[in-house]
Each structure stands twice: as C-alpha cells, then as structure tokens.
XYZ file of C-alpha atoms in Angstrom:
347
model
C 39.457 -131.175 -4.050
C 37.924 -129.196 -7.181
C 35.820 -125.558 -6.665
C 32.831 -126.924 -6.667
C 33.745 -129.590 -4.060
C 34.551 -127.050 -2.152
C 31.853 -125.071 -2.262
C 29.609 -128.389 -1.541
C 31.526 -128.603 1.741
C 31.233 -125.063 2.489
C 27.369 -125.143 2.540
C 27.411 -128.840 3.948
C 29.869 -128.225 7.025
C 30.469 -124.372 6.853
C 33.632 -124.156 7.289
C 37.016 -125.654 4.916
C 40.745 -125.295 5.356
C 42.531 -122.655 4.379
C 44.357 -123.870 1.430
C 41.101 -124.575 0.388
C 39.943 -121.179 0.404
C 42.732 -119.930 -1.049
C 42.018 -122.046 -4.089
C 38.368 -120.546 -4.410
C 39.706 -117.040 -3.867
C 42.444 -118.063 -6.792
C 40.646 -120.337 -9.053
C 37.118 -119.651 -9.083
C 35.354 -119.908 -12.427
C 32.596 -117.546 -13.566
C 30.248 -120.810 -13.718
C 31.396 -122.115 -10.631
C 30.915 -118.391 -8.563
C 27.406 -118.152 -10.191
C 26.920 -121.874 -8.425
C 28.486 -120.110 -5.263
C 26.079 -116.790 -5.105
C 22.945 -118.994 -5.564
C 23.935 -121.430 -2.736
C 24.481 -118.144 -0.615
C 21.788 -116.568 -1.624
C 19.719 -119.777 -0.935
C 21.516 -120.034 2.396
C 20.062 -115.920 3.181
C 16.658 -116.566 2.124
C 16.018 -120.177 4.184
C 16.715 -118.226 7.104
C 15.786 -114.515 6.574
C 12.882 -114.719 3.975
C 13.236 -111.800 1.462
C 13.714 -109.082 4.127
C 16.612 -106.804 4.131
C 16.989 -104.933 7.845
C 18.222 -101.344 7.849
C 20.351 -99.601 10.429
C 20.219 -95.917 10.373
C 24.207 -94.880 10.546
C 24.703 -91.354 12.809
C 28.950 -90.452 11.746
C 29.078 -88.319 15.555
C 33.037 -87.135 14.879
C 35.463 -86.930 12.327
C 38.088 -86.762 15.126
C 40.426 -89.680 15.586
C 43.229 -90.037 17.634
C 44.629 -92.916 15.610
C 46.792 -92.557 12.612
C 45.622 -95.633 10.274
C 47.278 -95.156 7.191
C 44.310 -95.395 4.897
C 41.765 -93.411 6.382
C 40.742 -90.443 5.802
C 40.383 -89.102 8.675
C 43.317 -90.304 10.563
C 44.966 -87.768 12.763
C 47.969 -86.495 11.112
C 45.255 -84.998 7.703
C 45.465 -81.625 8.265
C 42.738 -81.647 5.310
C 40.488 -83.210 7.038
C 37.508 -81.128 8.043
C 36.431 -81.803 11.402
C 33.344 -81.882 13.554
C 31.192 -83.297 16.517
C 27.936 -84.210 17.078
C 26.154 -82.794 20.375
C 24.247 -85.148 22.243
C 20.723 -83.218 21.156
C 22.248 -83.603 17.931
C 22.705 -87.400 17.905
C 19.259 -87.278 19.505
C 17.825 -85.593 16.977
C 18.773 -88.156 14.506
C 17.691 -90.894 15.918
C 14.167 -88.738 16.126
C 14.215 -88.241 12.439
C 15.377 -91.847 12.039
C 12.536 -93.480 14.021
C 9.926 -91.468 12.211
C 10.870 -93.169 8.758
C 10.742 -96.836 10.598
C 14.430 -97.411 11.896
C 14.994 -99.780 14.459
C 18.324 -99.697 14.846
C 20.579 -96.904 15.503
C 24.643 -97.292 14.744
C 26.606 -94.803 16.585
C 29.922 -94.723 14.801
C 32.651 -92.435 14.847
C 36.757 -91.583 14.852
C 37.861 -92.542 17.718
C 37.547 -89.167 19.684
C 38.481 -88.745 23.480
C 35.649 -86.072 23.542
C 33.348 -88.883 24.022
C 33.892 -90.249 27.421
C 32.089 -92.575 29.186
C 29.791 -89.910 30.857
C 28.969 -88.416 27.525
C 28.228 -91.398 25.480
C 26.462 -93.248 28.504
C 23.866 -90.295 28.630
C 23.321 -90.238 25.024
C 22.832 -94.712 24.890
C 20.368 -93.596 27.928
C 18.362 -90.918 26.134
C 17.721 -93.186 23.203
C 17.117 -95.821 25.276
C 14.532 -94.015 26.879
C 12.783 -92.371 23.986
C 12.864 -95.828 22.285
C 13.090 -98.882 24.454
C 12.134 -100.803 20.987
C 15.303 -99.761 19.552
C 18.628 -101.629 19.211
C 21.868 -99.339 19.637
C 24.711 -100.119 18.011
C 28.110 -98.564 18.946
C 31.326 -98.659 16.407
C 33.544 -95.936 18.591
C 36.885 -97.987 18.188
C 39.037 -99.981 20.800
C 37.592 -98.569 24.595
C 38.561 -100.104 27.581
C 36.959 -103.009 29.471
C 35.409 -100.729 31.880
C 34.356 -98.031 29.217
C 32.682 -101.302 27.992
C 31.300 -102.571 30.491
C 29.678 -98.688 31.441
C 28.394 -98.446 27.794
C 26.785 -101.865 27.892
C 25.163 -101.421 31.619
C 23.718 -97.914 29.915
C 22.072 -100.006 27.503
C 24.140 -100.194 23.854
C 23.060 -103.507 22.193
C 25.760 -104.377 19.936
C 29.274 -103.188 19.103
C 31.376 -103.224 15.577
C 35.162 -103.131 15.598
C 36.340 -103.797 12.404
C 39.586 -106.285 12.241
C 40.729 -104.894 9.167
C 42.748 -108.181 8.675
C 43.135 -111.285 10.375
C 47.166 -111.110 9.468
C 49.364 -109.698 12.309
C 51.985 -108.911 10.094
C 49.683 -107.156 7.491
C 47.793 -105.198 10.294
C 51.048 -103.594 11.309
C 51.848 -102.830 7.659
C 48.374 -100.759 7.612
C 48.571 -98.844 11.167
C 51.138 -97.263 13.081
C 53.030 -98.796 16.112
C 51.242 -97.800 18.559
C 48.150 -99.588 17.550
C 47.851 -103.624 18.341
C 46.599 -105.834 16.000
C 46.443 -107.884 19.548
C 44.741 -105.640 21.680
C 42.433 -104.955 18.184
C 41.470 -108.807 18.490
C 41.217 -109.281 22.299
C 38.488 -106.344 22.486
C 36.638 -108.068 20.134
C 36.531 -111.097 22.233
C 35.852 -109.047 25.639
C 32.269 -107.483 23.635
C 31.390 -111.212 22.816
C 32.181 -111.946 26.766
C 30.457 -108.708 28.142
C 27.588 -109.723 25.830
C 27.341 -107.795 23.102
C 26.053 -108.497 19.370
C 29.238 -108.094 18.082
C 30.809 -107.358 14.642
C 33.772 -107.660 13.171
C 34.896 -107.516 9.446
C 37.837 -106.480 7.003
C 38.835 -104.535 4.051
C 39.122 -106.437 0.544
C 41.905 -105.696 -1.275
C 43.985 -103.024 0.739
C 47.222 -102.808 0.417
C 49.812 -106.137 0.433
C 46.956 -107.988 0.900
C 47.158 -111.548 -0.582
C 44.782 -114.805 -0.928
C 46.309 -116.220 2.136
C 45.014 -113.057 4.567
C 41.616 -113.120 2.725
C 41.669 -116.978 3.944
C 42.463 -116.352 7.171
C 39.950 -113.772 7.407
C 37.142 -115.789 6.491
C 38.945 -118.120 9.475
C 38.802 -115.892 11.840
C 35.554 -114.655 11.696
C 34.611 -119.002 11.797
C 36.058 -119.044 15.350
C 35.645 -115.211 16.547
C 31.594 -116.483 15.771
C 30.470 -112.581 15.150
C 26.837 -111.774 15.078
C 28.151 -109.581 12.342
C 30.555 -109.101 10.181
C 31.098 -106.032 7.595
C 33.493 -106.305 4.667
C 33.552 -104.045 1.884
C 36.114 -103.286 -0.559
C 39.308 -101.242 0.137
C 38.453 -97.574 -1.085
C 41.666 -95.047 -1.395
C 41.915 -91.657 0.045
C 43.850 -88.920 -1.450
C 45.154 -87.690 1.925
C 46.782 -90.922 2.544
C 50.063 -92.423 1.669
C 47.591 -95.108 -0.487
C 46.215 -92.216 -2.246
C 47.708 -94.480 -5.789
C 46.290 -97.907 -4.520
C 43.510 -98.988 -6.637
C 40.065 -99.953 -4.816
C 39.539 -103.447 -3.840
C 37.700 -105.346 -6.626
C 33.953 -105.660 -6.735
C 33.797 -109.696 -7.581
C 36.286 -110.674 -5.010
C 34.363 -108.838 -2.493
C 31.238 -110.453 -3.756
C 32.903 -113.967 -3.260
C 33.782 -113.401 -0.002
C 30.337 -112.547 0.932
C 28.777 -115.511 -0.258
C 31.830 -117.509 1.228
C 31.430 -115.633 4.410
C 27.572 -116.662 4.393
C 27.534 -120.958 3.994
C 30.324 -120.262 6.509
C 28.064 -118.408 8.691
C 24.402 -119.108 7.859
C 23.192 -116.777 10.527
C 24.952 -114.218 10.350
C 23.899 -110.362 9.786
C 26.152 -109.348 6.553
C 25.921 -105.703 5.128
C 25.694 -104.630 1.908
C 28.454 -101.560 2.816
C 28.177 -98.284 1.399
C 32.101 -98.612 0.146
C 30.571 -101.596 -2.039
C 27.878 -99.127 -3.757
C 30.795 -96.397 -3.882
C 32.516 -98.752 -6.206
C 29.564 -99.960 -8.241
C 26.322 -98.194 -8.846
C 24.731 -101.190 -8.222
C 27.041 -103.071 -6.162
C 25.040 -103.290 -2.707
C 22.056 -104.721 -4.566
C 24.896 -107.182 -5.917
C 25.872 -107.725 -1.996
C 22.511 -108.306 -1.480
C 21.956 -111.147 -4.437
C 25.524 -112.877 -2.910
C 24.106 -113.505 0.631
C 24.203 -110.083 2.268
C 20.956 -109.103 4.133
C 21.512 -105.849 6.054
C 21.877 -102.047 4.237
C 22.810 -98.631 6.771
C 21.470 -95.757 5.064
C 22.768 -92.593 6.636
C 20.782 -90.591 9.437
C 24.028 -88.210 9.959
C 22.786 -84.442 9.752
C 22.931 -83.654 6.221
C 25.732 -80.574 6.502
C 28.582 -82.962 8.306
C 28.339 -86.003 5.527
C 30.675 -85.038 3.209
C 32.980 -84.315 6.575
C 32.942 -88.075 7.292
C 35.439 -89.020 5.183
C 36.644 -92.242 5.647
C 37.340 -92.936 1.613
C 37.068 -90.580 -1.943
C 33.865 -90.394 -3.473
C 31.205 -91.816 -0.737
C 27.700 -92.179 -1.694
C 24.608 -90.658 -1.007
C 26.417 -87.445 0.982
C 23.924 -85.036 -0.247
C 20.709 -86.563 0.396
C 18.144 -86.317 3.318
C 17.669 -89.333 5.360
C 14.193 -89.571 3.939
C 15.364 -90.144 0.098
C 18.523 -92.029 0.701
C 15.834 -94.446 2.230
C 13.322 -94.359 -0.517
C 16.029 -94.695 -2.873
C 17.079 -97.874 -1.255
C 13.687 -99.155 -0.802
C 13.406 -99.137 -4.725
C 16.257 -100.426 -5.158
C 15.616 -103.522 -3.167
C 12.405 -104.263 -4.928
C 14.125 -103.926 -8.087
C 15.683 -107.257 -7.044
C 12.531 -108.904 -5.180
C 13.551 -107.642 -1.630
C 11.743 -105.613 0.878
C 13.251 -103.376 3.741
C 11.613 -104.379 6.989
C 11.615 -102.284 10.258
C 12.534 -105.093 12.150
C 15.471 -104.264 15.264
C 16.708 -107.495 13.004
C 18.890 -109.102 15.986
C 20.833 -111.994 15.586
C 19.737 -115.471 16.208
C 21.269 -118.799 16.022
C-alpha cells in the first residue's frame, strides 16, 4: 500500500495497521502530507465549523513528587523554584478567566501531596458554584480510584493524564522505577469508567523514541477512545539529564496531528503551547493540521515563569487578557474564531 493509499484509508475507516503508520511517519512526501493536512483539516471543519475552543490553564504547583527525567520540575531540581496556589488564589483565576469568556477551566499541576482530596474537592466545589456553566478540567497526575471518584462526585468534568508513550519499554527509559507505565495506563481507563472526558496524549520526539512508538501511540489512543488527546513536541530542560536532546520536530508533530484526527474525527486536539515554543507560528500550524482547541494561560502572572515544565515557554510574561487577544488575532489570521463555548466532546 502507497502513502496516499494510506491516507485514503485513514479518512475512510480511521484507523490502519501499524506498519502502515510507520511507513507514513517514514516515507511521507511533502505533496503527499499537504494531501494529509487538508483531509484533516477537512475532517476538523465538517464537524467543528471554524471555531477554535479555549481552556484557560491555572499551573496551581510546581511541586512534584515524581522524578520524570525530562521535566523540569521533577523532584530531585534543586533549581527549580517552587510554589502553590491557595484555593482563593485558584479562585481568583478562574474569576479573571470567566470575565474574558472562558468556559473551561484546566487545573493542572506537579503532582503535589499538598493537594488532598479535601483541598482540591473544595476548590472543584467553589468553581462549581460560582459557575455551574463551566467545565473543570483536572490534569493533577496518577490519584487513586477513590481520590477519583471524590474529585468527580465534587463536580470536575474531565481529566488529562498524559501517556507520554504507548511503549512500556520506552516509558521506563523516561521515568524512574517507581513509576508504572501500567498503573499510568490503567488510571486512564478507570477516568473513562468513572466517567470522565478524558485525555491522554504523548511527547514527539523525546528521547529513544522511534517510528514504531509514534505508531503505537496513534494505536493506543484508537482503542483508549480519549475525548482528548494532547501531543506536542518533546521540549528539553537544562536541569535534566536531556538537557543536550534536541526538541521534537515541528512537521512530525504536525503529521501526527492530522493522523491523530481522520483517526479520531471527534476528537478535541490542542494546539499545545510546547508546539508555539518551538515555532512562532506553530499552534496556528496545529490548528491548519486538524487541531481545534488552544489553553491560553490564566496562572497569576508572578508564578509563570515558575512552571517550568521545558526551556523557553511562551507567553510567561503576559496578562491573561493579552495572551488572549493575542491568540484571538492570531486565529483570524488563518480564518478561525475563538468561541466561548464549554466545547465538550461529542460523538
């Protein structure tokens, strides 16, 4: 089967084999990925118009008790400058936030012990309360099924818990050995049982990464059946043993996008900041492969440059009010608008 069989299939019966995909991710022409962005972008606009939803992102801690060897902000970087949101804090965001027209809040953070169930459940409540029209999103790491269950019966919409990689073998080559690449996936399926809008995604080109995990990525999130799914590329930190690795390339990450979309025809894809960190104009690139969703930040302006996931993250200086506009612009610059939309998923 040729590329542009492939892709034919892809957008027919959303799904191929994974030899197949490792073929595209290989092989792919310039010619044949312009085909593969317009069928993707196609595939966006038949079922989401020219509307891009916004989530306002709130970074609550730079703590983490894990020690994944590419972040920033894993335990063991004694550079790393730490901090915690209060609840009036978080609050307060999500004030500011609503003001400008977000819908959606994402509540994402190291994962910190600080935050117990207690904590966080009052905070989901508040916001819940204040804005009953509002969608919370939680991205707090792996919790327990009762910590999940607590959040969700408090009222938290959706959950992300990134993968990183569909490769057992390649997970454990990124994190310590105390962290699961099993347990990783089988929280991901508990939020889909609890009920959840769940999202999962991965990192494009980290370290010893090959075609083959990219392919069973794009597998994985086929069966997991996500209502999201962020990827961005792989962005090094210089407190990390990767400091050296270069960042994951812009055009495979593009690919995957508009793979991940005929795959997935309903699925809510961001644009990530990590892609825009990369390429000045890379998320309005994410957006023309068959991405729909941008997060502009709503995390008080003094702890932004604290969250420090990656070197050189955008828009860490501006208010929550220009990072918008500036967004805004740059969607019409492409024929998109921003809509305040909660933007849930639907099959």
């Amino acid at each position: 089967m040729n590329n542009i069989e492939i892709i034919r299939q892809l957008e027919t019966e959303q799904t191929a084999d994974r030899a197949s995909l490792v073929q595209l991710l290989d092989t792919l022409t310039q010619d044949e990925e312009e085909l593969l962005r317009q069928r993707a972008q196609q595939t966006a606009q038949a079922r989401f118009g020219s509307k891009i939803y916004i989530r306002g992102l709130i970074e609550i801690s730079s703590y983490c008790k894990n020690d994944c060897f590419y972040c920033g902000i894993r335990r063991s970087n004694r550079n790393a400058v730490r901090y915690r949101l209060s609840a009036e804090q978080i609050v307060s965001s999500c004030d500011r936030g609503y003001a400008l027209g977000f819908r959606t809040f994402v509540l994402q953070g190291g994962e910190d012990p600080y935050y117990t169930d207690e904590r966080m459940c009052a905070v989901v409540r508040e916001i819940k309360r204040r804005y009953p029209d509002c969608a919370v999103t939680l991205s707090l790491g792996e919790r327990s099924a009762e910590s999940l269950q607590r959040l969700w019966e408090a009222g938290a919409d959706r959950y992300l818990l990134r993968h990183e990689t569909a490769g057992k073998a390649h997970y454990e080559r990124l994190h310590p050995p105390e962290m699961s690449y099993d347990n990783r996936v089988a929280t991901l399926r508990l939020l889909k049982r609890i009920g959840y809008q769940t999202g999962a995604g991965f990192m494009v080109g980290s370290p010893y990464q090959t075609a083959e995990n990219l392919a069973d990525d794009l597998l994985f999130i086929k069966d997991l059946r996500p209502q999201m799914c962020g990827i961005g590329p792989f962005v090094p930190h210089s407190d990390t043993c990767f400091r050296d690795v270069p960042h994951g390339s812009l055009r495979t990450t593009l690919i995957l996008l508009s793979v991940l979309r005929l795959m997935n025809p309903n699925i809510l894809l961001p644009a990530t900041t990590a892609l825009g960190t990369i390429d000045a104009r890379g998320r309005e690139k994410g957006i023309l492969h068959g991405a729909n969703v941008v997060m502009p930040n709503l995390s008080p302006q003094e702890h932004r440059r604290d969250y420090s996931l990656y070197d050189n993250k955008i828009c860490t200086g501006e208010e929550a009010a220009e990072c918008l506009q500036c967004l805004k612009m740059r969607m019409r610059s492409i024929g998109y608008e921003i809509t305040t939309d909660r933007g849930d998923y639907h099959e």
